[in-house]
Coordinates of C-alpha atoms and ligand atoms in Angstrom, one line a residue:
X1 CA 22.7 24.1 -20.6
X2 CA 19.1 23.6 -20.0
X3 CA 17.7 20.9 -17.8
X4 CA 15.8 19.2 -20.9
X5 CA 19.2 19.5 -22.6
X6 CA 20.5 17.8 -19.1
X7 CA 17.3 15.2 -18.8
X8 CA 18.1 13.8 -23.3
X9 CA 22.0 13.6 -23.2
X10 CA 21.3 11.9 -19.2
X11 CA 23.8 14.4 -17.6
X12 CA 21.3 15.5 -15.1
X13 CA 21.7 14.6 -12.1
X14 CA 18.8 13.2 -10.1
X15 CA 17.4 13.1 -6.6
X16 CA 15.2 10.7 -4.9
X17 CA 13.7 11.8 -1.3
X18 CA 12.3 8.8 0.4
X19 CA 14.0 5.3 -0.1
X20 CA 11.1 2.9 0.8
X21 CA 9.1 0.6 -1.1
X22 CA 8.3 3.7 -4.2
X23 CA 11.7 5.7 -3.8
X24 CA 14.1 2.6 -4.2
X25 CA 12.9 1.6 -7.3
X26 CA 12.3 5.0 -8.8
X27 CA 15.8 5.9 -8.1
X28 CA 16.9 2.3 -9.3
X29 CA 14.8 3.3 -12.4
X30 CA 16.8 6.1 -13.3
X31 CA 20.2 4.5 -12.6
X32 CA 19.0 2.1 -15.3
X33 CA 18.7 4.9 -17.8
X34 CA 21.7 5.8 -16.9
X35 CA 21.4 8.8 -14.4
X36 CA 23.3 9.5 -11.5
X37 CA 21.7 9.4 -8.8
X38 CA 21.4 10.7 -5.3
X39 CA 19.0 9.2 -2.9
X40 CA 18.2 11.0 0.4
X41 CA 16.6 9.8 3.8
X42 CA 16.3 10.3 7.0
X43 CA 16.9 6.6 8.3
X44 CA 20.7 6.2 8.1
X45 CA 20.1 2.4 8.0
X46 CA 18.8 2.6 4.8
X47 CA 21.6 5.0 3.3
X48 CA 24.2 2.8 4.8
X49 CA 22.4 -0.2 3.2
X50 CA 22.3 1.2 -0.1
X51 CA 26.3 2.8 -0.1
X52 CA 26.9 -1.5 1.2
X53 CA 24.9 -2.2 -2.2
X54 CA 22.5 -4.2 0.3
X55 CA 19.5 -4.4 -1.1
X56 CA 15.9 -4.1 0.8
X57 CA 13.4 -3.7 -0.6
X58 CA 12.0 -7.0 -2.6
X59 CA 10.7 -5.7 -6.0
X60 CA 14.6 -4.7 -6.4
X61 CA 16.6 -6.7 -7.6
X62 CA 19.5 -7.3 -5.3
X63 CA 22.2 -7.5 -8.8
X64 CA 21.0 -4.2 -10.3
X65 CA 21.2 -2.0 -6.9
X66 CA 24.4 -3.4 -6.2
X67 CA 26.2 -2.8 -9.5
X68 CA 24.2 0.6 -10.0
X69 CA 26.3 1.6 -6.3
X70 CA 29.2 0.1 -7.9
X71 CA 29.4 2.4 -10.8
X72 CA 28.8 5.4 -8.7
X73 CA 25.4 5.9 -10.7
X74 CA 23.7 5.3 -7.1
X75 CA 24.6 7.1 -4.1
X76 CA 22.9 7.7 -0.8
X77 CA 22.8 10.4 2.0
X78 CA 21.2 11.7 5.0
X79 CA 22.1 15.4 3.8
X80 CA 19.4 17.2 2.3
X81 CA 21.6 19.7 1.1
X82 CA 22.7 17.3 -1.5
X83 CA 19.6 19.3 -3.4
X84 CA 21.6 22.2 -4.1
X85 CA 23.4 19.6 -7.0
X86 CA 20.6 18.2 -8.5
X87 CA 18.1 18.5 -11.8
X88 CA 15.9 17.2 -10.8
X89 CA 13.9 15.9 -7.8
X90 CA 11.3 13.1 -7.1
X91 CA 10.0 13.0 -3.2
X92 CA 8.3 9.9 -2.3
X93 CA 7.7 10.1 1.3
X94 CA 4.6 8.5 3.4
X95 CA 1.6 10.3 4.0
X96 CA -0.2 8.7 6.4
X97 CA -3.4 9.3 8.2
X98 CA -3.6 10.4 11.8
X99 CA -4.9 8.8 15.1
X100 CA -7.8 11.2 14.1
X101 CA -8.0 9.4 10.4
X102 CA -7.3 13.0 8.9
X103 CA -4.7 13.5 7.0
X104 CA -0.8 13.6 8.4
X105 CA 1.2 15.2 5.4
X106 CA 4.0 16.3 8.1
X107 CA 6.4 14.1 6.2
X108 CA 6.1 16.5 3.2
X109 CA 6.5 19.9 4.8
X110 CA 9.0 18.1 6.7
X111 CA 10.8 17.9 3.3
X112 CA 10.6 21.0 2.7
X113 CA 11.6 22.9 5.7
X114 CA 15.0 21.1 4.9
X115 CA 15.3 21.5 1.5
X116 CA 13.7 24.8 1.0
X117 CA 17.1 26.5 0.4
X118 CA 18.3 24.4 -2.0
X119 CA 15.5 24.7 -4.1
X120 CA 17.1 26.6 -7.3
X121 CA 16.9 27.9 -10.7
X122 CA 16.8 25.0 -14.1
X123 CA 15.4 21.9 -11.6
X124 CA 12.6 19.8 -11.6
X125 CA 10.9 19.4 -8.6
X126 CA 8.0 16.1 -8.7
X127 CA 5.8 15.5 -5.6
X128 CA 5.1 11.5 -5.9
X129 CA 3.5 10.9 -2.2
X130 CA -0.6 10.1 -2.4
X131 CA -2.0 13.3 -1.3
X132 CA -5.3 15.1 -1.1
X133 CA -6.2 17.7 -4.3
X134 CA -4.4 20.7 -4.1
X135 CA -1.7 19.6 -1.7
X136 CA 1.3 19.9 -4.3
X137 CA 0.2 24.2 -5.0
X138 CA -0.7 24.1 -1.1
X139 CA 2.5 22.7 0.3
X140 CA 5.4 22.7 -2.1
X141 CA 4.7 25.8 -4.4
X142 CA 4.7 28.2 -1.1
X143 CA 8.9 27.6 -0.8
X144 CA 8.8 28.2 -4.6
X145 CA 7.3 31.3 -4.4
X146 CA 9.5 33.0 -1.5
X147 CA 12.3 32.9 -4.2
X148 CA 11.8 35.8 -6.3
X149 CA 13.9 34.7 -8.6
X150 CA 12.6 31.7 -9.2
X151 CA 9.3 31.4 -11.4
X152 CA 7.4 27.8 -11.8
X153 CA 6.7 27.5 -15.6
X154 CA 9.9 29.8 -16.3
X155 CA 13.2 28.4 -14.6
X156 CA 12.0 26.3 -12.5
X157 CA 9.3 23.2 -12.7
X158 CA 6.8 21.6 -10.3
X159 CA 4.9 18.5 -10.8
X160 CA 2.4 16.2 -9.2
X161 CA 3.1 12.4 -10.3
X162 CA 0.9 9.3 -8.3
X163 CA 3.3 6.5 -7.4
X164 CA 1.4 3.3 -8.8
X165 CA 3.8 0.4 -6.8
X166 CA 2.0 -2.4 -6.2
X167 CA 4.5 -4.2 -4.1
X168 CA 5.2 -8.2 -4.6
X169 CA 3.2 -7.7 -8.3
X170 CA 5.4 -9.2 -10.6
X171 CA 4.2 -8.1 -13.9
X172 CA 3.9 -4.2 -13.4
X173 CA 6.2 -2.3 -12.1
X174 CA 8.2 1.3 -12.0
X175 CA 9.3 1.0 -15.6
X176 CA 5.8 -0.5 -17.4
X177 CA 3.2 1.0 -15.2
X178 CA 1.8 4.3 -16.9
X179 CA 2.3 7.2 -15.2
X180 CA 0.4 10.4 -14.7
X181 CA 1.6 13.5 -14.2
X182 CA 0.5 16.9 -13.7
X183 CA 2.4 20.2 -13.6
X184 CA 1.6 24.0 -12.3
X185 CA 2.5 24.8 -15.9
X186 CA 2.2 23.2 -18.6
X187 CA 6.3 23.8 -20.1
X188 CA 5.9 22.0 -16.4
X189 CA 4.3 18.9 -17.4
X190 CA 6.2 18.5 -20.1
X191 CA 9.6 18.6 -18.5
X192 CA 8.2 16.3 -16.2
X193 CA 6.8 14.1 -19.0
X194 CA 10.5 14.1 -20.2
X195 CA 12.2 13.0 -17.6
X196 CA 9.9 10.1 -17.0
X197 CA 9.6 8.9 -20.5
X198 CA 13.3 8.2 -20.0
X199 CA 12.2 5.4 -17.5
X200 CA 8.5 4.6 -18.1
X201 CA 7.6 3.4 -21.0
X202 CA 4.1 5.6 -21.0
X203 CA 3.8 9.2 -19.2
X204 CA 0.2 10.4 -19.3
X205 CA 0.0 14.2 -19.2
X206 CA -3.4 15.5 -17.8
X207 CA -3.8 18.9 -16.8
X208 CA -2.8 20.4 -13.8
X209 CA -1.2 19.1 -10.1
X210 CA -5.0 18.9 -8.9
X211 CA -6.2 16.6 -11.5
X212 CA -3.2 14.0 -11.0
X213 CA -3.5 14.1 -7.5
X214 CA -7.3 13.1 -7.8
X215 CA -6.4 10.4 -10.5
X216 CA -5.0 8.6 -7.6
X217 CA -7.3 9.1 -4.9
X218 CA -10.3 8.1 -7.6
X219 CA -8.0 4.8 -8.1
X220 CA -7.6 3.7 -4.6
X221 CA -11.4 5.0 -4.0
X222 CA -12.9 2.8 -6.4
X223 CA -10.9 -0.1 -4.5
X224 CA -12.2 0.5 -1.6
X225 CA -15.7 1.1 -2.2
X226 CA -16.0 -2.0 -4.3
X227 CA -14.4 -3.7 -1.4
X228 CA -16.7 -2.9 1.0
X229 CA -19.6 -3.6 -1.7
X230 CA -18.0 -7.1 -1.7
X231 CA -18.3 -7.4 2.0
X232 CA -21.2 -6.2 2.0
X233 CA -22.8 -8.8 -0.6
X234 CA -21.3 -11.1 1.7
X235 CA -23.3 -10.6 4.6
X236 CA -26.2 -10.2 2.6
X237 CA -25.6 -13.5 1.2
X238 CA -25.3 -14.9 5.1
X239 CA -29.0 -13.4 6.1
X240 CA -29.9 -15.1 2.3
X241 CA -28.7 -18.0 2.5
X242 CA -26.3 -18.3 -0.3
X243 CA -22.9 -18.8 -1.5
X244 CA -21.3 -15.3 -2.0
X245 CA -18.6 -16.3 -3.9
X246 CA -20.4 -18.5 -5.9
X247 CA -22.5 -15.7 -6.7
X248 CA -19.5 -13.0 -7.2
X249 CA -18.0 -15.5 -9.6
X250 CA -21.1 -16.3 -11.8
X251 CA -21.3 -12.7 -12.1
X252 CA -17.9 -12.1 -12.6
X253 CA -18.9 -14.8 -15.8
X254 CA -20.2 -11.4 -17.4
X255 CA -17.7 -10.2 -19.9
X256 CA -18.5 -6.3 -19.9
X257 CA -19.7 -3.8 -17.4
X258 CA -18.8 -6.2 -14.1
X259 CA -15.6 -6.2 -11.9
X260 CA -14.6 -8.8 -9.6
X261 CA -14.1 -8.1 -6.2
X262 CA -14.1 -10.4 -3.2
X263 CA -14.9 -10.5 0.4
X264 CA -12.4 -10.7 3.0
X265 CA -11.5 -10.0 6.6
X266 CA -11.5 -6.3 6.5
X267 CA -9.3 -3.5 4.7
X268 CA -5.6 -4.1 5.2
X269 CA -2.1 -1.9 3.3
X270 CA -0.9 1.1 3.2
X271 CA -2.7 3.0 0.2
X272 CA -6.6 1.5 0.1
X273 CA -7.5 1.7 3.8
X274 CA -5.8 5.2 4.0
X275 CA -5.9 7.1 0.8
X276 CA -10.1 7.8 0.1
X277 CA -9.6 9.3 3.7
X278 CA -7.5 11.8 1.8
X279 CA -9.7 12.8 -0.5
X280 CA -13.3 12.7 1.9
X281 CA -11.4 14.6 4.6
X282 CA -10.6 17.7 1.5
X283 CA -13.8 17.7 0.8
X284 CA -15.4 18.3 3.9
X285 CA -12.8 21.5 4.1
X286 CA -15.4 22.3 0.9
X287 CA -18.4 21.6 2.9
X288 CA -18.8 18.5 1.1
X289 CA -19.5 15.2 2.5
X290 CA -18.0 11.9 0.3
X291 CA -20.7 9.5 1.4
X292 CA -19.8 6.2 -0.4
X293 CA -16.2 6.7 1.0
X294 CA -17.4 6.7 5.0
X295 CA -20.2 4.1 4.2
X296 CA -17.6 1.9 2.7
X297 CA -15.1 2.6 5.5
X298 CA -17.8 1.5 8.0
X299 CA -18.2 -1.8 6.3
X300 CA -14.7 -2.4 5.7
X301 CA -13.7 -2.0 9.2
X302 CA -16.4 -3.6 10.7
X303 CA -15.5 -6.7 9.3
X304 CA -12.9 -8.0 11.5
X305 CA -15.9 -7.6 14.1
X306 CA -17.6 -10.0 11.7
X307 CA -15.3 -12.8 11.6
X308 CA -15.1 -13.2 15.4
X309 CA -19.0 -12.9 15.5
X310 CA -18.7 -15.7 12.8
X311 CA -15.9 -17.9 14.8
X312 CA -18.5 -16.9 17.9
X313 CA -20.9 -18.8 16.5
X314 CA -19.4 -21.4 14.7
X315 CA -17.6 -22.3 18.1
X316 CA -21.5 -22.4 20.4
X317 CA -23.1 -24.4 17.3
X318 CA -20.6 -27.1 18.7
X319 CA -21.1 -26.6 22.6
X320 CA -17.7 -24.4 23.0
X321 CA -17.4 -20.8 24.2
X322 CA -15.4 -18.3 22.3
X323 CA -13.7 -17.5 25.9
X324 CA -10.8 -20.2 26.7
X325 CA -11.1 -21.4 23.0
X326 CA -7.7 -22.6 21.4
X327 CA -8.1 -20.5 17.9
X328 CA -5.0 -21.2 15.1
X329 CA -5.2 -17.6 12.8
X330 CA -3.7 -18.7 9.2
X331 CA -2.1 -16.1 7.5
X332 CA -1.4 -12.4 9.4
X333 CA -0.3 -10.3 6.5
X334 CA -2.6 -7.7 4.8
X335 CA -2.7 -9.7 1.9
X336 CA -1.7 -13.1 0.1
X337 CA 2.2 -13.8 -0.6
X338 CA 3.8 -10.9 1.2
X339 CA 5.0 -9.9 4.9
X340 CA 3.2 -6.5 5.0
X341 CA 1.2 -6.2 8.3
X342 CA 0.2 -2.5 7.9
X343 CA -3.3 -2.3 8.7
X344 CA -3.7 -5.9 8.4
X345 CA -7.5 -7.0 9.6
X346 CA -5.6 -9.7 11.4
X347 CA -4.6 -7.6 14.1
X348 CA -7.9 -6.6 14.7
X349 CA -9.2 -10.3 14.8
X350 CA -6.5 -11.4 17.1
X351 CA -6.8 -8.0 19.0
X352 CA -10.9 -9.1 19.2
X353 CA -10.1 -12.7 19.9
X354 CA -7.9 -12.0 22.7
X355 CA -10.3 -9.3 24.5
X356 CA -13.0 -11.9 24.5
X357 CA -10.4 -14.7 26.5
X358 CA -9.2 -16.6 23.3
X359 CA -5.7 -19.1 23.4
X360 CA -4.4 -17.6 20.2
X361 CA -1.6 -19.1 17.8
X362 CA -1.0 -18.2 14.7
X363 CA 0.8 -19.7 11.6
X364 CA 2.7 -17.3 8.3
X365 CA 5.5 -18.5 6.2
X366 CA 5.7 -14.3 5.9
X367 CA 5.9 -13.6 9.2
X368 CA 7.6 -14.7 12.1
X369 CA 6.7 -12.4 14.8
X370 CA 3.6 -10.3 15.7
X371 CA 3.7 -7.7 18.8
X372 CA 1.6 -4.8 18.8
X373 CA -0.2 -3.0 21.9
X374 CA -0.2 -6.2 24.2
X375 CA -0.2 -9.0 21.7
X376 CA 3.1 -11.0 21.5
X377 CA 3.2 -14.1 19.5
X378 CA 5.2 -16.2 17.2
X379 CA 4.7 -18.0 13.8
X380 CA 4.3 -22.0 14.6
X381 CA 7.4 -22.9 12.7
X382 CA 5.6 -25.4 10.7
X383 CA 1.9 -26.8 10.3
X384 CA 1.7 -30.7 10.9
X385 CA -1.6 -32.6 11.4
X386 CA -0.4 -32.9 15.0
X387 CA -0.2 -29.3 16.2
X388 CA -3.7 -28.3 13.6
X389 CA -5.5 -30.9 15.7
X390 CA -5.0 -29.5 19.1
X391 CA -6.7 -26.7 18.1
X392 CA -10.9 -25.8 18.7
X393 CA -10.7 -23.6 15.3
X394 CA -8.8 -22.9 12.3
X395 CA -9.5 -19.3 11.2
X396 CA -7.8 -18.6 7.9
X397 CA -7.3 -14.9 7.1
X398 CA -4.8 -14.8 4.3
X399 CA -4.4 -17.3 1.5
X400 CA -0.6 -17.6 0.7
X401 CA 0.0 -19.6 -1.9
X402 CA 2.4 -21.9 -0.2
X403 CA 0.1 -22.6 2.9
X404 CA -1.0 -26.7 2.7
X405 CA -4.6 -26.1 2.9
X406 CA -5.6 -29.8 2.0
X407 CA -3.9 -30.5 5.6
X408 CA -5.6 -27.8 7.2
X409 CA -8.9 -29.2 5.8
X410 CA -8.0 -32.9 7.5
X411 CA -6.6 -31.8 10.3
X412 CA -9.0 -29.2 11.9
X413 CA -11.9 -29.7 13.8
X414 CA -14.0 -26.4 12.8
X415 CA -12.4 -24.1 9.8
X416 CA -13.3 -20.5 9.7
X417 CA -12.4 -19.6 5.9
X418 CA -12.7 -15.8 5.4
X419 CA -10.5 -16.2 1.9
X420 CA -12.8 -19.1 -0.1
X421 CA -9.6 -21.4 -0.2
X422 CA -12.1 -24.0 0.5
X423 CA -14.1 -23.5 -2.6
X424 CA -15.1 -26.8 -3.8
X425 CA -13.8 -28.6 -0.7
X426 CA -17.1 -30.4 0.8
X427 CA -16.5 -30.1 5.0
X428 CA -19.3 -30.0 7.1
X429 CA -16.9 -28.2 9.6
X430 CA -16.1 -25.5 7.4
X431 CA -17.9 -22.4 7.8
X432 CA -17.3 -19.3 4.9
X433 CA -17.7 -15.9 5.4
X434 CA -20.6 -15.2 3.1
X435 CA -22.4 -18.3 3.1
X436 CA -25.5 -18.5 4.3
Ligands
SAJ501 N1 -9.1 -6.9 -0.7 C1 -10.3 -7.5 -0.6 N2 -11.1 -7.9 -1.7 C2 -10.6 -7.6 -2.9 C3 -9.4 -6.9 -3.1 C4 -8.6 -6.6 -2.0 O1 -10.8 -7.8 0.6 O2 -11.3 -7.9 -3.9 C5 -8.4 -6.5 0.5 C6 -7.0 -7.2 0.5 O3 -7.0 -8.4 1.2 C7 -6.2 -6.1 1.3 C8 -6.8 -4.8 1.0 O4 -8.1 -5.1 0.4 O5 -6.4 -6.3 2.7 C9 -6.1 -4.0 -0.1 O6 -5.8 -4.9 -1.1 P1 -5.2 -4.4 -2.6 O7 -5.3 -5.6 -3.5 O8 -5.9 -3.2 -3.0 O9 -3.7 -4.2 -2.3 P2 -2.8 -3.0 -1.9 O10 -3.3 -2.3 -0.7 O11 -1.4 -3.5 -2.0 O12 -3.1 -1.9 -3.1 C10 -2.1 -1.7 -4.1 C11 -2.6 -0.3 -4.6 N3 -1.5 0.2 -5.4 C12 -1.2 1.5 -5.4 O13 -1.8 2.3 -4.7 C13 -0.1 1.9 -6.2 C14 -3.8 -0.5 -5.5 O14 -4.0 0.7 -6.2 C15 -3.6 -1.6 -6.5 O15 -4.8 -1.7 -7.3 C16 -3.4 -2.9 -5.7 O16 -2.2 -2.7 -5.0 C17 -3.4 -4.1 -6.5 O17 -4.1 -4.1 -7.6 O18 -2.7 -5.1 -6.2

């Protein structure tokens, strides 16, 4: 039987390579649709977690992976020659940047290497991992191509298909966030496009590997550089002596042609910070140099350096030196209402804060612990107006929802708000990034 005979009467039998934050869910997707599925990795604790029915990752729900384990639909392994038995196959593993900030796709050839004999005839093979353009002909079609037997477009099929997780988001997610996909062939795509459809309730097709992996990279681009546009209008708006937000939301007031961005403390996740790195770093192999993407990254990542010249000052206007200062950080993760601290600008400030002779605390209903290079701290365990007040300066870095800002605002004796939580809040001790 064919594999699009396989993928409509859901006999196929799926793998999922990579079990974090975009592989869980995908495969969780499918054993909703009623595939069986197999997912791989190389960190036994998560294939023992998921063969427990233990749950990890948040935006799954606990219930579903369980029972999916249950009925055998969901299985997990370390063995990548579980690939020999499957339809098809979606790899979701990190791509990171390395200490260079160039591209570290190791994780994918890694892949490979170990799957490369297992490859065969009648599967579907979908590279999901944000990648530069070209990487899916460049690094997966190679092992393809050794086989004679097997060619892409013919009996075998080979996409390129952007994860769009946006972890913690509660209204989008695997099964109502369109999806692109590109194939080396177009019989490609659409064997792709069928197996998705079976979980996603809109596949865009577009043309070829290339284009899809570009779709993503212009998505997390445009973040970025709009970002760092924001934090630039906010320092602007320092030297000018206005209210940046005030003036990003009056314009945001327009109802075509502007979108709202805001300052913050610097460029924190995963994907934004990492991916238009991706896609500059390609096109300087072209002789190409992707301006807006370094002059945004230069802006973004000065910011942290930014707050603490902000703190810096905010602390001398009141007779205090930044060195020996008691300094309470609010909020550590890279963003509001998750624990994430990849990339976090917080690390950076704390990092800063700590070179220049700061007492540092911090407090994060997310996160309990911080220790990287030779930072070590706890999470206060709770805020009371008691342990705000022995502090010089609040600086607050992440605005979780559940954080008690009205008691941070009465309790503090200078307030360093990076995130506007203090919008309409009238406090001569409060100094905003991007206000004049
Ligand atoms: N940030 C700002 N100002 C903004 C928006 C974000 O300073 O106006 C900062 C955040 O504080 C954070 C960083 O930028 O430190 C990244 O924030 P993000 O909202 O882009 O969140 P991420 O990194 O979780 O991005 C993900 C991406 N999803 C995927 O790549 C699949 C991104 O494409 C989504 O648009 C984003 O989630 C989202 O919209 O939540």
């Amino acid at each position: 039987m064919g594999l699009v005979e396989k993928i409509n009467d859901k006999s196929a039998k799926i793998g999922v390579i990579g079990l974090g934050y975009v592989g869980l869910p995908l495969a969780v997707e499918f054993t909703n649709a009623g595939y069986e599925v197999v997912g791989i990795d190389i960190d036994q604790k998560k294939v023992n977690s998921i063969n427990f029915g233990k749950n990890y990752i948040k935006d799954v729900r606990d219930d579903i992976l369980k029972n999916a384990v249950k009925k055998k639909l969901l299985t997990a392994s370390t063995n990548f020659n579980e690939v020999k038995n499957l339809d098809a196959l979606s790899i979701c593993v990190p791509t990171p940047l390395n200490k260079e900030k160039n591209p570290d796709i190791s994780f994918i050839v890694s892949v490979m290497e170990k799957i490369k004999d297992y490859i065969h005839e009648n599967m579907l093979i979908v590279l999901e991992s944000t990648t530069y353009p070209g990487s899916t002909k460049e690094l997966i079609l190679p092992y393809i191509n050794k086989n004679d037997e097997l060619i892409p477009g013919e009996n075998i099929c080979l996409c390129f298909s952007p994860e769009r997780i946006d972890p913690g988001n509660k209204e989008y997610n695997t099964s109502n966030t369109p999806k692109v996909i590109g194939g080396v062939t177009d019989k490609c795509s659409d064997v792709g496009k069928e197996l998705y459809s079976k979980i996603i309730n809109r596949v865009v097709v577009v043309s070829s590997t290339e284009t899809a992996e570009m779709v993503k990279l212009l998505e997390n681009t445009f973040r970025a550089i709009n970002i760092g546009l924001a934090n630039e209008v906010a320092i602007m708006c320092e030297k000018l002596g206005v209210n940046a937000w005030e003036v990003i939301d009056a314009a945001a007031t327009k109802p075509f042609g502007f979108m709202k961005f805001t300052p913050g403390p610097g460029l924190g996740g995963h994907c934004i910070p990492i991916d238009p790195y991706y896609l500059s770093w390609k096109l300087k192999t072209l002789d190409y140099d992707a301006r807006f993407i370094k002059l945004a990254g230069e802006i973004n990542t000065q910011m942290p350096k930014h707050v603490v010249e902000l703190i810096t000052s905010v602390l001398n206007e009141n007779q205090k030196s930044i060195n020996g200062s008691k300094i309470l950080i609010i909020g550590v993760s890279y963003k509001k209402n998750i624990d994430d601290c990849r990339e976090s600008p917080a690390l950076d400030i704390i990092e800063l804060l700590k070179n220049a002779g700061s007492i540092i605390e911090f407090y994060d209903p997310f996160v309990n612990k911080l220790e990287f290079n030779d930072v070590k701290l706890r999470s206060l365990d709770t805020l009371t107006k008691d342990n705000i007040s022995k502090f010089d300066v609040t600086v607050i870095l992440t605005d979780h929802s559940q954080i008690d800002f009205a008691l941070i605002n009465e309790s503090s004796k200078l307030i360093i708000d990076t995130r506007n939580v203090f919008k309409d809040v009238k406090n001569k001790n409060i100094k905003r990034l991007g206000e004049g």
